[in-house]
CSV table of C-alpha atoms and ligand atoms in Angstrom, one decimal:
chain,number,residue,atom,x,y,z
A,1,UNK,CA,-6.3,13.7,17.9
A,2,UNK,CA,-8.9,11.3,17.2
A,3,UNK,CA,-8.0,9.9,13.8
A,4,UNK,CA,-10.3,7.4,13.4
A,5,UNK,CA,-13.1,10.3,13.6
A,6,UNK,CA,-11.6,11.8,10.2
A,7,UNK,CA,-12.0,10.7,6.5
A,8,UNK,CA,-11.7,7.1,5.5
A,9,UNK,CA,-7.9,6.8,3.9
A,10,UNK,CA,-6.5,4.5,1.9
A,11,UNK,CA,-3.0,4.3,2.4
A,12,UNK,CA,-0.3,2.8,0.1
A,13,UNK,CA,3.3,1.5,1.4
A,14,UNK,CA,6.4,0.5,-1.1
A,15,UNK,CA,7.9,-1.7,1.7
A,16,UNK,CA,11.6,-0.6,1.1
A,17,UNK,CA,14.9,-2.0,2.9
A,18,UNK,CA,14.6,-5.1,3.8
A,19,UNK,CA,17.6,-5.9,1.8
A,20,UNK,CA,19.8,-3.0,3.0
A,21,UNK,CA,18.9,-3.8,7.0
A,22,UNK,CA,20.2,-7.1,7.0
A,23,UNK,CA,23.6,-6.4,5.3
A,24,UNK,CA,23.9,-3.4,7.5
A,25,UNK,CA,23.8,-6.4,10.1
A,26,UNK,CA,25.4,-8.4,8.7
A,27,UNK,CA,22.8,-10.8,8.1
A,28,UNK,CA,21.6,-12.8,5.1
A,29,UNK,CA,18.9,-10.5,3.0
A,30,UNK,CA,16.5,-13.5,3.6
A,31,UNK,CA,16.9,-11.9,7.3
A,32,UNK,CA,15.2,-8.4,6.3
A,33,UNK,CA,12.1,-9.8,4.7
A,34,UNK,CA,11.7,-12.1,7.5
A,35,UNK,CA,11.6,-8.8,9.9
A,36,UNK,CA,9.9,-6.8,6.9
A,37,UNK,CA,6.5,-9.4,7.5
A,38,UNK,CA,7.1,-8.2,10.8
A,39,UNK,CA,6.8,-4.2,10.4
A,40,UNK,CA,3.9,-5.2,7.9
A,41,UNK,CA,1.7,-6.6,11.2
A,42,UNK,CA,2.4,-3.9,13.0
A,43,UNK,CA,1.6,-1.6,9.9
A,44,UNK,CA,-1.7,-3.4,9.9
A,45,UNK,CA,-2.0,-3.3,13.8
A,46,UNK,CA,-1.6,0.3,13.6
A,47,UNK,CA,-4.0,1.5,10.8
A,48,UNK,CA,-7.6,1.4,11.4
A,49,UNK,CA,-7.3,3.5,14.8
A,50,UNK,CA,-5.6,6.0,12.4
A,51,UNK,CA,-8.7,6.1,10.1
A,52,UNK,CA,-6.9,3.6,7.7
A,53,UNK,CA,-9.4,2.0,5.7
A,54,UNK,CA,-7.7,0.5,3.3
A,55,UNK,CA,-3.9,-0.4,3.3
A,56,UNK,CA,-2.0,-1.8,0.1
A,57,UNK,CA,1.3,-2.9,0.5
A,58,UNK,CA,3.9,-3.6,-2.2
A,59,UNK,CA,5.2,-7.1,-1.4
A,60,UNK,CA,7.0,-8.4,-4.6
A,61,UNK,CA,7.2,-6.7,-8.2
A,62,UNK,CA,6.9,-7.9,-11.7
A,63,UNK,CA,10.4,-6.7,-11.8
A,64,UNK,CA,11.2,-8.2,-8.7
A,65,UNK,CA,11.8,-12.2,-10.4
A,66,UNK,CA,15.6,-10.5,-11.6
A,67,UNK,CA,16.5,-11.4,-8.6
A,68,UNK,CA,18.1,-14.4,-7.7
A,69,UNK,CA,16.0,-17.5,-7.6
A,70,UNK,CA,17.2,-18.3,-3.8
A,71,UNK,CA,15.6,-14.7,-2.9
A,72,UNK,CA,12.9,-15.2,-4.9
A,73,UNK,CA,12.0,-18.7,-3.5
A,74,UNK,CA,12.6,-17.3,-0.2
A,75,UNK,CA,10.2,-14.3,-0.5
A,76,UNK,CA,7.5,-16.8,-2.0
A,77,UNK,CA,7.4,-18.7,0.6
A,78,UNK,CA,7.7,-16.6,3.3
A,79,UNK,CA,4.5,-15.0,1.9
A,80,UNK,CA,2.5,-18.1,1.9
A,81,UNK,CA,3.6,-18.7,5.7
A,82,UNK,CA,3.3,-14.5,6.7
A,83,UNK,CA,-0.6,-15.1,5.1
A,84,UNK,CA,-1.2,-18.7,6.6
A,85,UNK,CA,-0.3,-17.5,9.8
A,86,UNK,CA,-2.3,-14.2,9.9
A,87,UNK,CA,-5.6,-15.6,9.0
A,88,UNK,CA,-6.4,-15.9,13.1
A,89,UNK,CA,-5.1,-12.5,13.7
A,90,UNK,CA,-6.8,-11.0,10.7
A,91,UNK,CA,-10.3,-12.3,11.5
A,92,UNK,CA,-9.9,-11.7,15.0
A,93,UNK,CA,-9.2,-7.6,14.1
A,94,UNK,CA,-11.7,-7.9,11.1
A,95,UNK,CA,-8.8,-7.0,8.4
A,96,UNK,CA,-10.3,-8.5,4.9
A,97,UNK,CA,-7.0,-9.6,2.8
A,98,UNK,CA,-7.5,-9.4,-0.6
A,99,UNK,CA,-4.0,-9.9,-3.4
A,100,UNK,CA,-3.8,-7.6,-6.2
A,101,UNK,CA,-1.1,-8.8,-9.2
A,102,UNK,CA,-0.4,-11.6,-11.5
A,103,UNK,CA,-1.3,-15.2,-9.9
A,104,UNK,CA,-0.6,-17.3,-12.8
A,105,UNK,CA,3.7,-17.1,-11.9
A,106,UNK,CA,2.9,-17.9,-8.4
A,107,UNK,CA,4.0,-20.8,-6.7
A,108,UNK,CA,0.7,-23.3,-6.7
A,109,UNK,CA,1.1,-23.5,-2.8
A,110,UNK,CA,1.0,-19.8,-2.4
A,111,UNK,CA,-2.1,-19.6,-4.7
A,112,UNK,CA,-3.9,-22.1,-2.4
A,113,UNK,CA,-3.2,-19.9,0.3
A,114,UNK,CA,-4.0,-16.4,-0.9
A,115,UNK,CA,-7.5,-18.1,-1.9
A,116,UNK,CA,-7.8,-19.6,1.4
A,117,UNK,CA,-7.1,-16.3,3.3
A,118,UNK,CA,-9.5,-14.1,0.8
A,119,UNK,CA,-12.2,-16.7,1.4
A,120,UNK,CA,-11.8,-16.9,4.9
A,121,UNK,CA,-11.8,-12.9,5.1
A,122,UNK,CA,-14.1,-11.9,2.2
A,123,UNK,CA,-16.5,-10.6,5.3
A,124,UNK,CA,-14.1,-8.8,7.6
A,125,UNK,CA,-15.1,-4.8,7.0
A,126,UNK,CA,-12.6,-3.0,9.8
A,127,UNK,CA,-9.5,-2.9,7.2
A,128,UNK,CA,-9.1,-3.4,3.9
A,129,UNK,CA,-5.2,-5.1,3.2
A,130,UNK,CA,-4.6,-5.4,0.0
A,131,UNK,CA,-0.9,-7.3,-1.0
A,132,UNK,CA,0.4,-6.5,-4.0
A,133,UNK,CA,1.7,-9.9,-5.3
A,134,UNK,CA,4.1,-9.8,-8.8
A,135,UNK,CA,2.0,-6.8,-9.5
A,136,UNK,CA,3.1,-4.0,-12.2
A,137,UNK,CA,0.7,-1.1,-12.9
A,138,UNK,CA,2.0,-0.7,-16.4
A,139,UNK,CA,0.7,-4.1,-16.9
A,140,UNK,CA,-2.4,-3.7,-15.0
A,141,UNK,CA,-3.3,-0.2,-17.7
A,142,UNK,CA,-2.1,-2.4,-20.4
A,143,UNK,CA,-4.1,-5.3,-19.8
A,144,UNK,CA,-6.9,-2.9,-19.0
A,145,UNK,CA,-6.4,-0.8,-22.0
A,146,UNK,CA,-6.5,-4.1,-24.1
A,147,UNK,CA,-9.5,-5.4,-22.2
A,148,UNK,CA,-11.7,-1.9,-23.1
A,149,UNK,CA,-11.1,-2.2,-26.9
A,150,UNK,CA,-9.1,0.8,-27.5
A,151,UNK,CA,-10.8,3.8,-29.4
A,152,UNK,CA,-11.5,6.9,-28.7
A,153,UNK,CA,-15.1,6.0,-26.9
A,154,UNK,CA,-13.4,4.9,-23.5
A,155,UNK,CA,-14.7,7.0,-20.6
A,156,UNK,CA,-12.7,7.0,-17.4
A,157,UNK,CA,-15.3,4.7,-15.6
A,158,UNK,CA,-15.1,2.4,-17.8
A,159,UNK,CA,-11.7,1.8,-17.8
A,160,UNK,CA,-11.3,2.1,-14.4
A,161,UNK,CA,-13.8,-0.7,-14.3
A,162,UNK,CA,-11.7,-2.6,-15.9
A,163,UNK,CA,-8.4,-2.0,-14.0
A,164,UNK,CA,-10.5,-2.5,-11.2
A,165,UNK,CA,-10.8,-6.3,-12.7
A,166,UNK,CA,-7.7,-6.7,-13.7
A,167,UNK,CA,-6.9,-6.0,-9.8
A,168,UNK,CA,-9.4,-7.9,-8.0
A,169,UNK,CA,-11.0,-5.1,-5.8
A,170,UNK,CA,-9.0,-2.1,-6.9
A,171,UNK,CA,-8.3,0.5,-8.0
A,172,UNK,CA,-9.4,3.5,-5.3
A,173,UNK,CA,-7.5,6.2,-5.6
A,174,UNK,CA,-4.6,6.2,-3.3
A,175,UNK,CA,-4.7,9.3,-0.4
A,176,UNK,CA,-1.2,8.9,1.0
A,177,UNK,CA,1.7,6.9,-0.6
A,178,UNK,CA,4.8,6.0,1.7
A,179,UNK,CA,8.2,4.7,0.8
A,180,UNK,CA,10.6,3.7,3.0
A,181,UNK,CA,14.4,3.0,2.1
A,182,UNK,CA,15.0,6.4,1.1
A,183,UNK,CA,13.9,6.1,-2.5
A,184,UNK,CA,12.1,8.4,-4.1
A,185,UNK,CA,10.3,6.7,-7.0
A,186,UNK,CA,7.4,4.4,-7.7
A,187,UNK,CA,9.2,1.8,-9.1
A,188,UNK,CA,5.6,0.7,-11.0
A,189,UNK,CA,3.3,0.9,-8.3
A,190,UNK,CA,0.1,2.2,-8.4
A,191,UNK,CA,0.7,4.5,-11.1
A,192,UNK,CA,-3.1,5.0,-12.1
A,193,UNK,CA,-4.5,5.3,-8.5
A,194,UNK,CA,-1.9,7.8,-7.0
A,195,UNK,CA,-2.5,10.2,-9.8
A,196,UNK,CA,-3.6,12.6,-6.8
A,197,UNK,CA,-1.5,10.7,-3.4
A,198,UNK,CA,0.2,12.7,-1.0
A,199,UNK,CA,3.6,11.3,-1.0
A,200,UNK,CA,6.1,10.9,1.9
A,201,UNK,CA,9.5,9.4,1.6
A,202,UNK,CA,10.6,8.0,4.8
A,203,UNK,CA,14.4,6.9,5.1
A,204,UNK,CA,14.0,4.6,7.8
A,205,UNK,CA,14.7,1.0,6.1
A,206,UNK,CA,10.7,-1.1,6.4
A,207,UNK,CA,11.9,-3.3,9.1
A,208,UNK,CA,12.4,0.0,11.4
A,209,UNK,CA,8.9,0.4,10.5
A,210,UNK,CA,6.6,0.5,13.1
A,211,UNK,CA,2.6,2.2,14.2
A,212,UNK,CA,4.5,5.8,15.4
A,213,UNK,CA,6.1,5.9,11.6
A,214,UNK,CA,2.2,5.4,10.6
A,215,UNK,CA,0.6,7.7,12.8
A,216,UNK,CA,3.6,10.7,11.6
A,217,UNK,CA,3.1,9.8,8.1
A,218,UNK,CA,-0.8,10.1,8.3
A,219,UNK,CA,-0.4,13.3,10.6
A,220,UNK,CA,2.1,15.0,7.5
A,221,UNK,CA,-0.8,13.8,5.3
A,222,UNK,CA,-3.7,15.6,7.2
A,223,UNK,CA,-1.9,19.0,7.2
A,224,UNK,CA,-1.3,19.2,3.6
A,225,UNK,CA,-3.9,20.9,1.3
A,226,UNK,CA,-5.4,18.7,-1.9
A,227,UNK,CA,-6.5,20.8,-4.5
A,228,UNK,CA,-7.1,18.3,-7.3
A,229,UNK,CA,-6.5,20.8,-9.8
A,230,UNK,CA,-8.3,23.4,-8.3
A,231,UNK,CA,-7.4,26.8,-6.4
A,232,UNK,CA,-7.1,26.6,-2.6
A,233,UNK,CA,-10.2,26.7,-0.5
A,234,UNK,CA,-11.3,30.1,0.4
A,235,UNK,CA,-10.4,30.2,4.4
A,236,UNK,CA,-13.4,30.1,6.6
A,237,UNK,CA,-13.8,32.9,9.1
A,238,UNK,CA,-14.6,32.3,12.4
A,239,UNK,CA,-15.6,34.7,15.2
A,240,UNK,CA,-13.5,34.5,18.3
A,241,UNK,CA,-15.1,36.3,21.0
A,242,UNK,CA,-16.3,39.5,19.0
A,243,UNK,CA,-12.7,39.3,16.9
A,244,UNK,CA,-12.4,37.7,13.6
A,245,UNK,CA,-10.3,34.7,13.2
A,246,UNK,CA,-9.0,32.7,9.8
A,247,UNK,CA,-9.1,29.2,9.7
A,248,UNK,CA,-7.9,26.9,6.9
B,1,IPE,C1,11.8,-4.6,-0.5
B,1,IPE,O1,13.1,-4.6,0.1
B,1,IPE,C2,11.2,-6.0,-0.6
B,1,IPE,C3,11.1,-6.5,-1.9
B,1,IPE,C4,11.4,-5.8,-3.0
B,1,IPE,C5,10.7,-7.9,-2.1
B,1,IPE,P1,14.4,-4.8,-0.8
B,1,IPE,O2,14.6,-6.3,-0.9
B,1,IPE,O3,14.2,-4.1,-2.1
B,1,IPE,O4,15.5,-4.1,0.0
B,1,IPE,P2,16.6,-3.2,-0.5
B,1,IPE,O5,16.0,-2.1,-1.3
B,1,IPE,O6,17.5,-4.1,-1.4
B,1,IPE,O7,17.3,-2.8,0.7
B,2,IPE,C1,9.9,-2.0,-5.0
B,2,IPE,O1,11.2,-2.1,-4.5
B,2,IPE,C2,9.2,-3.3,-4.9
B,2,IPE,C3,8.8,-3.7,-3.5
B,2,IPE,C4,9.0,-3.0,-2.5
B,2,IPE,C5,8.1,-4.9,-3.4
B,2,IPE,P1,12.5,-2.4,-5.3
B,2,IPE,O2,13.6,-2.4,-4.4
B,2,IPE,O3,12.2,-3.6,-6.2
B,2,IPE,O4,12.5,-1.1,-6.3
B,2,IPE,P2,13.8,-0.5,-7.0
B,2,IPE,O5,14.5,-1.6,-7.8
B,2,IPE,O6,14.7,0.1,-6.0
B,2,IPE,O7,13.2,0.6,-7.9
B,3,MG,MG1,14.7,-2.2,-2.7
């Protein structure tokens, strides 16, 4: 099948495991986000020929700074390497980066970095990767909320105008969500935006993660009906060779 020739998606990943793969190895947990920025390239590799359009990927929660400072350091600055080192690679396959979260906790060094890669990007139109960096979508509605002034005279564009600022580029609305780990829960991501997602739980840990885990995911995507609210789609007949035949 010929994904590409399908509808734009925009695909969302909770990049789940990292943790759990390296003490199944016995390996320090560092270890599983090291391969984790690993199954993220490939992720990236794999998407637009699917008819990815936009990937964002959950890289570090608000909630994600309980965690002890070593892992935290570690995960900082193993971002700001994964992003320095991509820039090449990203311009090369026209993938524009852009960061969506809270910069102001960030490590100065990873800042400097996330601008330079944005910058250097800002005209690359194949993919659309979008990190979430110490990002919470409760605090993205509430910031947005406060920024709109409360009352009763907020229309939906509006505000998602304004969580749209608050995220730098955001929000669209999220097609397909995937979770790897085994998980199944959000745990604060895109809460506004996936109102409508498909979702698929996958319970291969993210460092297994690789373009054929993509491509099955999207494929499970494509076969499931939207309705949005509505009732199915009437099917469409179609006559084969003087019989009549139902498609959906
Ligand atoms: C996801 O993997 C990466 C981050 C949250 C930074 P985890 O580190 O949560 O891995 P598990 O869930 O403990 O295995
Ligand atoms: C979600 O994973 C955050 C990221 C993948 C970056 P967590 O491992 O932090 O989520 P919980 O704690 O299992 O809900
Ligand atoms: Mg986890």
């Amino acid at each position: 099948m010929n994904f590409a020739l399908q509808s734009a998606l925009h695909v969302a990943v909770i990049m789940d495991g990292n943790g759990r793969w390296a003490t199944l190895r016995g390996l320090p947990r560092m270890a599983g986000h090291q391969a984790g920025s690993e199954a993220l390239r490939r992720a990236v590799e794999a998407a637009p020929d699917l008819g990815v359009t936009a990937l964002t990927a959950y890289a570090f929660s608000c909630d994600n700074w309980k965690r002890p400072a070593e892992e935290v350091d570690a995960i900082m600055a193993l971002l700001g390497w994964y992003l320095r080192d991509e820039i090449p690679r990203m311009l090369a396959d026209r993938v524009r980066l852009s960061v969506i979260g809270r910069r102001d906790r960030l490590p100065d060094s990873l800042v400097g970095v996330i601008d330079e890669a944005e910058a250097a990007t800002r005209g690359c139109n194949r993919l659309h990767l979008r990190l979430a960096i110490d990002y919470s979508a409760r605090e993205s509605i509430l910031t947005a909320t406060g920024l709109c002034g409360g009352g009763t005279n907020v229309t939906p564009e509006r505000f998602e105008q304004t969580l749209a600022a608050t995220h730098r580029g955001g929000p669209q609305p999220v097609d397909l969500l995937i979770r790897t780990g085994g998980e199944q829960r959000l745990s604060d991501f895109l809460l506004w935006e996936c109102a409508y997602a498909e979702l698929v739980f996958i319970r291969r840990m993210w460092p297994d993660f690789g373009g054929s885990d993509l491509a099955k995911a999207v494929t499970e995507f494509r076969r499931r009906e939207r309705r949005f609210g509505d009732v199915p789609a009437p099917p469409i007949p179609v006559p084969v060779l003087g019989q009549e035949r139902w498609l959906h």
